[in-house]
Short mmCIF file of C-alpha atoms in Angstrom, two decimals:
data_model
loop_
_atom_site.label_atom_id
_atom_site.label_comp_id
_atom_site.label_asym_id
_atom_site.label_seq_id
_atom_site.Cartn_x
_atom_site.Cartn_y
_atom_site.Cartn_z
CA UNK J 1 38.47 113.02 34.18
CA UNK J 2 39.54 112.97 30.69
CA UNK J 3 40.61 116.41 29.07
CA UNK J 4 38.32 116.79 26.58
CA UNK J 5 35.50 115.40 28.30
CA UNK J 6 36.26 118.92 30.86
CA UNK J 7 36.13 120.96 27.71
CA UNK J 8 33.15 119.93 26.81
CA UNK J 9 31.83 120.61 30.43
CA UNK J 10 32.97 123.99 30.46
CA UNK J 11 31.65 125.24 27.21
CA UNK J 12 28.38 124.21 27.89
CA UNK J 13 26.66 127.82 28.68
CA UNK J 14 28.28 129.07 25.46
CA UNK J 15 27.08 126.15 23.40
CA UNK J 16 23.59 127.20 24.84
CA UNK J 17 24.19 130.84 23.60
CA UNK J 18 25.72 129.56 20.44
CA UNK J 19 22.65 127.14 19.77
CA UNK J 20 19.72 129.84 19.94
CA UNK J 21 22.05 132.10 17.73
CA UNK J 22 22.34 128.98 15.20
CA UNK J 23 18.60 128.41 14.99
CA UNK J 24 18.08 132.32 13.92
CA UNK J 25 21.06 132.70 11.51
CA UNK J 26 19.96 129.29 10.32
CA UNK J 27 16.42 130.57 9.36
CA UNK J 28 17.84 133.69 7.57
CA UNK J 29 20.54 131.54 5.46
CA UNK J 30 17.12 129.77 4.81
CA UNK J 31 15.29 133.28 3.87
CA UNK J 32 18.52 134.11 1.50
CA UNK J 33 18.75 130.80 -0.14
CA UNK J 34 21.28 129.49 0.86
CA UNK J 35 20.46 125.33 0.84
CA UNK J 36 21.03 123.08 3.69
CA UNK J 37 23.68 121.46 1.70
CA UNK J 38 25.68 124.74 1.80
CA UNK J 39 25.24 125.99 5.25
CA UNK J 40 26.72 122.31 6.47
CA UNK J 41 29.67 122.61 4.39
CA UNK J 42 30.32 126.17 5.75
CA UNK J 43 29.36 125.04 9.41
CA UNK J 44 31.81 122.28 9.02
CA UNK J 45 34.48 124.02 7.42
CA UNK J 46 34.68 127.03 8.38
CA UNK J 47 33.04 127.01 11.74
CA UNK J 48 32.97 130.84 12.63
CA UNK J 49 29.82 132.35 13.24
CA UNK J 50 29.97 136.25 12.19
CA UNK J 51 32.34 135.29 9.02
CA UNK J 52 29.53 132.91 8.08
CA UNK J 53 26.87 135.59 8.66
CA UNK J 54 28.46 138.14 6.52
CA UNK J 55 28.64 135.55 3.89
CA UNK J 56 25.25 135.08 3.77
CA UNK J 57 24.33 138.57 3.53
CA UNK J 58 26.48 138.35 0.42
CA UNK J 59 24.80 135.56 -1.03
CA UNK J 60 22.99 136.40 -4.27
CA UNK J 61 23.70 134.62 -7.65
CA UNK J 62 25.84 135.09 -9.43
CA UNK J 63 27.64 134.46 -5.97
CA UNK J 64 30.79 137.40 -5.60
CA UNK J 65 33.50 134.51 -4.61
CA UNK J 66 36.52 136.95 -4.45
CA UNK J 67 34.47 139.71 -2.46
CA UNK J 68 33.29 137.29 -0.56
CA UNK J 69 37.50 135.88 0.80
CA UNK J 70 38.09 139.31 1.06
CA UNK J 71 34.97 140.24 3.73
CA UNK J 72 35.91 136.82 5.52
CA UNK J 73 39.84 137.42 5.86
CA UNK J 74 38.53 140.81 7.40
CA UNK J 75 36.15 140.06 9.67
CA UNK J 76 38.33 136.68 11.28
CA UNK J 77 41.60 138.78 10.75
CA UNK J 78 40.96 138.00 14.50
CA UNK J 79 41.89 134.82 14.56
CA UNK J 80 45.59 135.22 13.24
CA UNK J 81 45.65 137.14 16.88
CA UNK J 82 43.54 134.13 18.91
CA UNK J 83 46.05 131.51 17.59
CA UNK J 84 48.98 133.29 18.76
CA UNK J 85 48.03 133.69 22.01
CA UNK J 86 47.15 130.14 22.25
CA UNK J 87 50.95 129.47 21.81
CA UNK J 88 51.09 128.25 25.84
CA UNK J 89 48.47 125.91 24.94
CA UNK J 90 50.10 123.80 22.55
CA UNK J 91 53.98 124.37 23.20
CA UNK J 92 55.88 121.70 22.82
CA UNK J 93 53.43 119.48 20.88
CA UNK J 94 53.42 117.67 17.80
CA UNK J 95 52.60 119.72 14.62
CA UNK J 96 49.59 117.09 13.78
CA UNK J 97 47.87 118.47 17.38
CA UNK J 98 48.39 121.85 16.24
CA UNK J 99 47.16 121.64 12.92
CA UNK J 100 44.04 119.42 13.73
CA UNK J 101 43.45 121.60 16.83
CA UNK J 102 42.91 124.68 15.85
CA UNK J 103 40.33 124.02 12.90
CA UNK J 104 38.08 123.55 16.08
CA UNK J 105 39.01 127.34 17.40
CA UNK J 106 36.23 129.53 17.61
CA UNK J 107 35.68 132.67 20.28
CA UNK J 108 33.92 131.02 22.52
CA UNK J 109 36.07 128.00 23.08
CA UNK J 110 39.44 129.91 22.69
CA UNK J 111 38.15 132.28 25.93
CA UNK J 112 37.12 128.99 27.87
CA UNK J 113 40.62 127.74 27.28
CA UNK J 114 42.51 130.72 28.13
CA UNK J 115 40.83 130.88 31.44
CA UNK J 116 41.41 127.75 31.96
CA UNK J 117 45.16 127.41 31.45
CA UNK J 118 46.03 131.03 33.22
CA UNK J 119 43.98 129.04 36.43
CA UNK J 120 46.06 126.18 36.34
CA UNK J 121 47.35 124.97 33.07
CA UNK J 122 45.21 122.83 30.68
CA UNK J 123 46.06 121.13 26.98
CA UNK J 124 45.02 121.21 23.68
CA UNK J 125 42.49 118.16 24.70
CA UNK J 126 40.57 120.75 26.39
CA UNK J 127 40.27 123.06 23.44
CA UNK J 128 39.19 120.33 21.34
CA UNK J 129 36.41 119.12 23.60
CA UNK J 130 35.17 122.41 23.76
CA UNK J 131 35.45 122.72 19.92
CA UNK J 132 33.37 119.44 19.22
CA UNK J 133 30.92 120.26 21.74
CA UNK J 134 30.38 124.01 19.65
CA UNK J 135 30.69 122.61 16.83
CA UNK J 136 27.57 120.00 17.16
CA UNK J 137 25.28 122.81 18.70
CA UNK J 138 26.08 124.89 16.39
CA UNK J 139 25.87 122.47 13.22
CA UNK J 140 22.65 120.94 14.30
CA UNK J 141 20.70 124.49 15.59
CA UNK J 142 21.94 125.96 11.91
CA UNK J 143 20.63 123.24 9.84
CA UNK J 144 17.73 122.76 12.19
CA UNK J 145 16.73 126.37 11.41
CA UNK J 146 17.73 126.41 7.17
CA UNK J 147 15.01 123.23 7.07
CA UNK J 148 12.79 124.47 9.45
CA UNK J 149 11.88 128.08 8.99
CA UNK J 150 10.65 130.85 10.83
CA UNK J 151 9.79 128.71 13.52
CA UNK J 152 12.19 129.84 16.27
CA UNK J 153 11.80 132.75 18.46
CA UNK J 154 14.05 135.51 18.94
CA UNK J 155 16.95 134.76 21.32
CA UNK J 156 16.15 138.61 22.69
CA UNK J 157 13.24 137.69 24.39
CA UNK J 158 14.99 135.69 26.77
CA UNK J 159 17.93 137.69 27.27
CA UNK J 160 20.09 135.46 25.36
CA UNK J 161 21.45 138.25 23.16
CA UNK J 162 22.84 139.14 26.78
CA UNK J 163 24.04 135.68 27.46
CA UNK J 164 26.83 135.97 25.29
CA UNK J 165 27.84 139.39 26.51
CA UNK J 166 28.00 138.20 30.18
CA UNK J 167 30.18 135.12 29.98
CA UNK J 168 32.62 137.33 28.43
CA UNK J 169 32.71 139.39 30.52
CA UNK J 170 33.48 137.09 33.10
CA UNK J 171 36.05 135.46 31.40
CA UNK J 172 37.92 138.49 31.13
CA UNK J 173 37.36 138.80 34.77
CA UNK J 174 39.65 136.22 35.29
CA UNK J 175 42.42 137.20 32.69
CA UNK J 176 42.83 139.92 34.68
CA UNK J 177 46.17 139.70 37.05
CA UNK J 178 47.52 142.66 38.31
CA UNK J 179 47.71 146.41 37.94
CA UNK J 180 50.16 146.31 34.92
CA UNK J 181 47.29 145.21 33.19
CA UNK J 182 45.13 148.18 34.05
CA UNK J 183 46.78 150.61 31.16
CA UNK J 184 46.62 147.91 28.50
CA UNK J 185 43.34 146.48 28.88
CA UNK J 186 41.90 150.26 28.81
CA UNK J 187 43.81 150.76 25.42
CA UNK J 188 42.68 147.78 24.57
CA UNK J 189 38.73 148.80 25.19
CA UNK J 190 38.78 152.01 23.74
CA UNK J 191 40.47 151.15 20.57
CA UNK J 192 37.62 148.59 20.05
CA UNK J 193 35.09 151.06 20.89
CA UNK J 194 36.80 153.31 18.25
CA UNK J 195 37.27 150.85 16.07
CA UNK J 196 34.15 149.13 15.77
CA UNK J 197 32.79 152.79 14.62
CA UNK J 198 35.63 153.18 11.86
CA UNK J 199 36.99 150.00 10.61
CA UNK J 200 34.92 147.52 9.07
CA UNK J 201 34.09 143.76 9.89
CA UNK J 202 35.03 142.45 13.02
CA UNK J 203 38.96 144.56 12.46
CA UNK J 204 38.19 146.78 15.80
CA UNK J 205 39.22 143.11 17.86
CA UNK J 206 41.94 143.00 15.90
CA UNK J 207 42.61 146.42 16.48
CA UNK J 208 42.04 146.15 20.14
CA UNK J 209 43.90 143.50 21.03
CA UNK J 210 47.18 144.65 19.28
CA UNK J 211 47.31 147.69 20.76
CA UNK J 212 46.42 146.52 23.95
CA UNK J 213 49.28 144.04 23.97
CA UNK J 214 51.35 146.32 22.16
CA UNK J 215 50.98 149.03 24.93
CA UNK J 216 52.04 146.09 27.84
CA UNK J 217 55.40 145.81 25.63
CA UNK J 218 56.08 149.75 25.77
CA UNK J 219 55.49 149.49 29.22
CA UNK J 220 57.81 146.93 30.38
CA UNK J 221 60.32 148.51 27.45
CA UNK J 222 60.02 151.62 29.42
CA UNK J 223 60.38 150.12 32.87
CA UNK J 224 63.63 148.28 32.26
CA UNK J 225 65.30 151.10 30.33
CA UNK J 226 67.16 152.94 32.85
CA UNK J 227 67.05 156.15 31.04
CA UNK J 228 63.89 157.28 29.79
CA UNK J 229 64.57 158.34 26.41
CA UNK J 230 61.93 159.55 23.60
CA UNK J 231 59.80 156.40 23.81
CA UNK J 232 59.78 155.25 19.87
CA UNK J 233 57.31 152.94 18.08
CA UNK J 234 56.47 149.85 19.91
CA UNK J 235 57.70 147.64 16.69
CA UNK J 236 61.12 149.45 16.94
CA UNK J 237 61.47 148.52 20.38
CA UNK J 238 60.47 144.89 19.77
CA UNK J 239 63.03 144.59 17.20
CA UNK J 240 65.60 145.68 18.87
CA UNK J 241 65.25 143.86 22.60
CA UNK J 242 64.31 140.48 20.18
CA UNK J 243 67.74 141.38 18.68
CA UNK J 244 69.30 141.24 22.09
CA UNK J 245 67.89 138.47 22.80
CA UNK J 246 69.36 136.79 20.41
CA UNK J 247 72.75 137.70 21.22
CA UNK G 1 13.78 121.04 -5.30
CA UNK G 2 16.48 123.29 -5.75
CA UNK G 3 19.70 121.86 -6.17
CA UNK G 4 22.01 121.55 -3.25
CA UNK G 5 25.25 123.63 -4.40
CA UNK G 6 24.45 126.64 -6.32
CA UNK G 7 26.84 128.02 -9.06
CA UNK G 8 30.27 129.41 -7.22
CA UNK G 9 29.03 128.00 -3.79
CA UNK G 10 31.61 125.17 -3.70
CA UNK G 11 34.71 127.71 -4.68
CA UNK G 12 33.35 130.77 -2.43
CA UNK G 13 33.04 127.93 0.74
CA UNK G 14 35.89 126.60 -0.09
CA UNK G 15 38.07 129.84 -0.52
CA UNK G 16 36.64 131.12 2.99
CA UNK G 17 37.00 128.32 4.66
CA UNK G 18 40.83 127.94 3.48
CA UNK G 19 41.14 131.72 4.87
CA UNK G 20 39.76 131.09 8.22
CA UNK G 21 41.87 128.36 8.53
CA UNK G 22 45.21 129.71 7.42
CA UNK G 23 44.26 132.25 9.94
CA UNK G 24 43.96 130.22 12.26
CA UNK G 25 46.84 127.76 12.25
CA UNK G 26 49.02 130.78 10.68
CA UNK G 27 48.66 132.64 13.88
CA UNK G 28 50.14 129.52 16.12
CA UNK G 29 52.75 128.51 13.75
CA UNK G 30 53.71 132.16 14.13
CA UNK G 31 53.92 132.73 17.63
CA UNK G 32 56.16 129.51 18.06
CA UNK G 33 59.05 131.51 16.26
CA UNK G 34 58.72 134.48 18.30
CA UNK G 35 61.27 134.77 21.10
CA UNK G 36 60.51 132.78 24.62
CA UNK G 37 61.52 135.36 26.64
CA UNK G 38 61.36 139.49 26.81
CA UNK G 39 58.79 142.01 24.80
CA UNK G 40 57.27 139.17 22.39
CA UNK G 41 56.43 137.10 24.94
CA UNK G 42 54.82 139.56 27.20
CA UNK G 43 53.12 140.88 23.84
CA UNK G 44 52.00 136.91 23.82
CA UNK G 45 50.85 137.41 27.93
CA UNK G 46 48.36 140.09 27.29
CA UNK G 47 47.19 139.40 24.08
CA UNK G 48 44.25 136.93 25.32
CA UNK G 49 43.09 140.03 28.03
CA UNK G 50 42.98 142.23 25.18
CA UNK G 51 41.32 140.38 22.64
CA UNK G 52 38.63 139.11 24.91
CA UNK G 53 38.30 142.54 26.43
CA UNK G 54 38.22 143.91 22.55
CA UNK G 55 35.12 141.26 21.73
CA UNK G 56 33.10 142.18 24.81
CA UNK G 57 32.95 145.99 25.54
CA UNK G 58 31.78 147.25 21.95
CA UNK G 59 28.68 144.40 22.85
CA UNK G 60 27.99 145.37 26.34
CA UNK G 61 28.00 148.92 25.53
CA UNK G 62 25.24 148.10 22.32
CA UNK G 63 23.57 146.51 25.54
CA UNK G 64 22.65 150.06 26.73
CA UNK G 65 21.68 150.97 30.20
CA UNK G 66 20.13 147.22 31.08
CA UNK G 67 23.55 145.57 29.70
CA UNK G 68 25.90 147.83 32.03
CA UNK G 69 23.58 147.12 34.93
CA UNK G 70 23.24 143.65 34.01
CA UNK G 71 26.78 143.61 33.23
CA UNK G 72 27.99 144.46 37.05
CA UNK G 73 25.48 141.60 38.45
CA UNK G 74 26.87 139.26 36.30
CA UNK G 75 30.39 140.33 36.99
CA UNK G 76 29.82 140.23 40.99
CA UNK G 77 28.10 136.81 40.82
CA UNK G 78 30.87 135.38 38.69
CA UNK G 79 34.00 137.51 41.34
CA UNK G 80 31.30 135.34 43.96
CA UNK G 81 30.96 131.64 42.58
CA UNK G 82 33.28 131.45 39.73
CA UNK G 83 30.73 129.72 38.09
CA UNK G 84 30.12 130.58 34.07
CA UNK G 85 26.37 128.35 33.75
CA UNK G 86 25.39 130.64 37.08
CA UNK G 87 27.11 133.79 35.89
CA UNK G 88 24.76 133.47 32.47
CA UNK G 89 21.65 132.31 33.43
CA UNK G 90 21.68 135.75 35.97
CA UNK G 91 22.38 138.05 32.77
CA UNK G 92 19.57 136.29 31.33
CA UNK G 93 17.29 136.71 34.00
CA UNK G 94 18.11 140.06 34.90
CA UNK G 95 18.14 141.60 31.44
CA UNK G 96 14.47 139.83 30.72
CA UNK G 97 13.37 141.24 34.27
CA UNK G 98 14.71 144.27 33.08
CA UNK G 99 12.71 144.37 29.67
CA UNK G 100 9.52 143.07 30.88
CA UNK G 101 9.34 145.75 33.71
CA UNK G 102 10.47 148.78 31.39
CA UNK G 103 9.58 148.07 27.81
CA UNK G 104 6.14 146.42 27.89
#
């Protein structure tokens, strides 16, 4: 079966997550009017659902453009992070894959995918077929709910709120490989926790998932140092073993 | 009928939508120059664990005492069938089972 055609398979509980989501974000762009016009550019090129949410919220004429790049670079600082750690993915591929590619990369697509390829290896293909299919549901459920109104019910009443929630879950299920991942992945957790109280927009993943990593590379650092000395910062470590690396 | 692009909506969509992208792509363009081997790449390894794990608990803890409980059915269906469509329409069902018999 072709790649993308899997992709598109795989996402299909998240596009069903990401569709009743659409059709309620798309009535309240409608409330804060925002035109249909609008919300199809932003679907379409921009593609990430809480950015375009906090956009919205922001949307009263005269419309504050530079406020606005600054709440979005904040709350998808994430995806500096997400593209990184899709490196596997595309290594070794043209640069025209890469930068077509990963307009298409939101959450939900970039977690199928990363499942996917730690359970046997996938390509960008997959990612892509994915990113149409989320794409669609979530262009036509937006507009569908800008022209329509308050017509659509709340996705809480059928526990879809939840659905998103639990596929995540899952798919960090199988991330998980051993018991060196135990430490990091708690960091990880509780910095988000912390972080989602403190830091504002969507930074706590960002937060999260750096020091999560961050404390897997102190680890090993630690590990292959045969004398323990006063552990320093992560970063000083990294510069130094990418230095020998080098050599 | 109000007109289809209000004043500042082309720059403001425009301007975000150049960020998220930059973001994007920036990230991948950036982790192709890290080193292959040693601390970078194993910051590379855990990174997607992390981040996923970073998006999920914050949510599941909102989710309150239904979510956690949902939360380990989900979890031992998926560690069961390894099947994501199964694995969600089981939240779903619990967590409306859940509501209906507690909050009505």
């Amino acid at each position: 079966m072709k790649e993308w055609i899997k992709g598109m398979q795989a996402n299909i509980p998240l596009a069903v997550s990401a569709m009743a989501y659409g059709g309620v974000f798309g009535v309240l762009s409608g409330n804060q009017g925002v035109s249909w016009a609008e919300m199809l550019a932003m679907d379409l090129l921009m593609f990430a659902g809480s950015a375009q949410l906090v956009m919205i919220e922001m949307w009263q004429a005269p419309l504050p453009v530079l406020e606005m790049g600054l709440a979005v670079l904040v709350v998808n600082m994430r995806y500096l992070l997400i593209g990184a750690s899709l490196q596997p993915v595309f290594d070794g591929r043209p640069l025209w894959q890469k930068v077509l590619g990963m307009h298409l990369v939101a959450d939900e697509n970039w977690a199928v995918t990363i499942a996917a390829h730690r359970s046997g290896g996938t390509c960008p293909a997959f990612l892509v077929g994915g990113g149409l299919l989320l794409l669609t549901a979530w262009t036509a459920a937006t507009i569908c709910g800008n022209l329509l109104g308050g017509r659509i019910v709340e996705p809480a009443r059928f526990g879809l709120d939840f659905a998103f929630v639990a596929v995540f879950a899952a798919l960090s299920m199988s991330l998980w490989r051993d018991r060196d991942d135990l430490l990091p992945w708690l960091v990880a957790a509780g910095l988000a926790v912390a972080g989602e109280q403190l830091l504002p927009g969507k930074l706590y993943i960002a937060l999260g998932g750096i020091g999560g990593a961050l404390t897997a590379v102190v680890i090993e650092v630690i590990k292959t140092t045969k004398f323990p000395t006063e552990p320093g910062t992560a970063t000083d470590r990294l510069a130094e073993t990418c230095e020998e690396v080098e050599r | 009928m109000k007109e289809l692009f209000q004043d500042g909506a082309v720059q403001a969509i425009l301007l975000t939508a150049g960020i998220t992208y930059a973001l994007r792509l920036g990230g991948l363009l950036l982790a192709d120059r890290l080193p292959r081997i040693g601390p970078a790449r194993r910051f590379l390894d855990c990174l997607p664990g992390t981040i996923l794990l970073s998006l999920t608990v914050p949510g599941a803890l909102h989710a309150g005492v239904e979510g956690i409980i949902g939360l380990g059915a989900c979890l031992l269906i998926f560690w069961r069938t390894r099947n994501l469509l199964l694995t969600m329409a089981a939240g779903m069902i619990g967590v409306c089972l859940f509501r209906w018999l507690f909050q009505m």
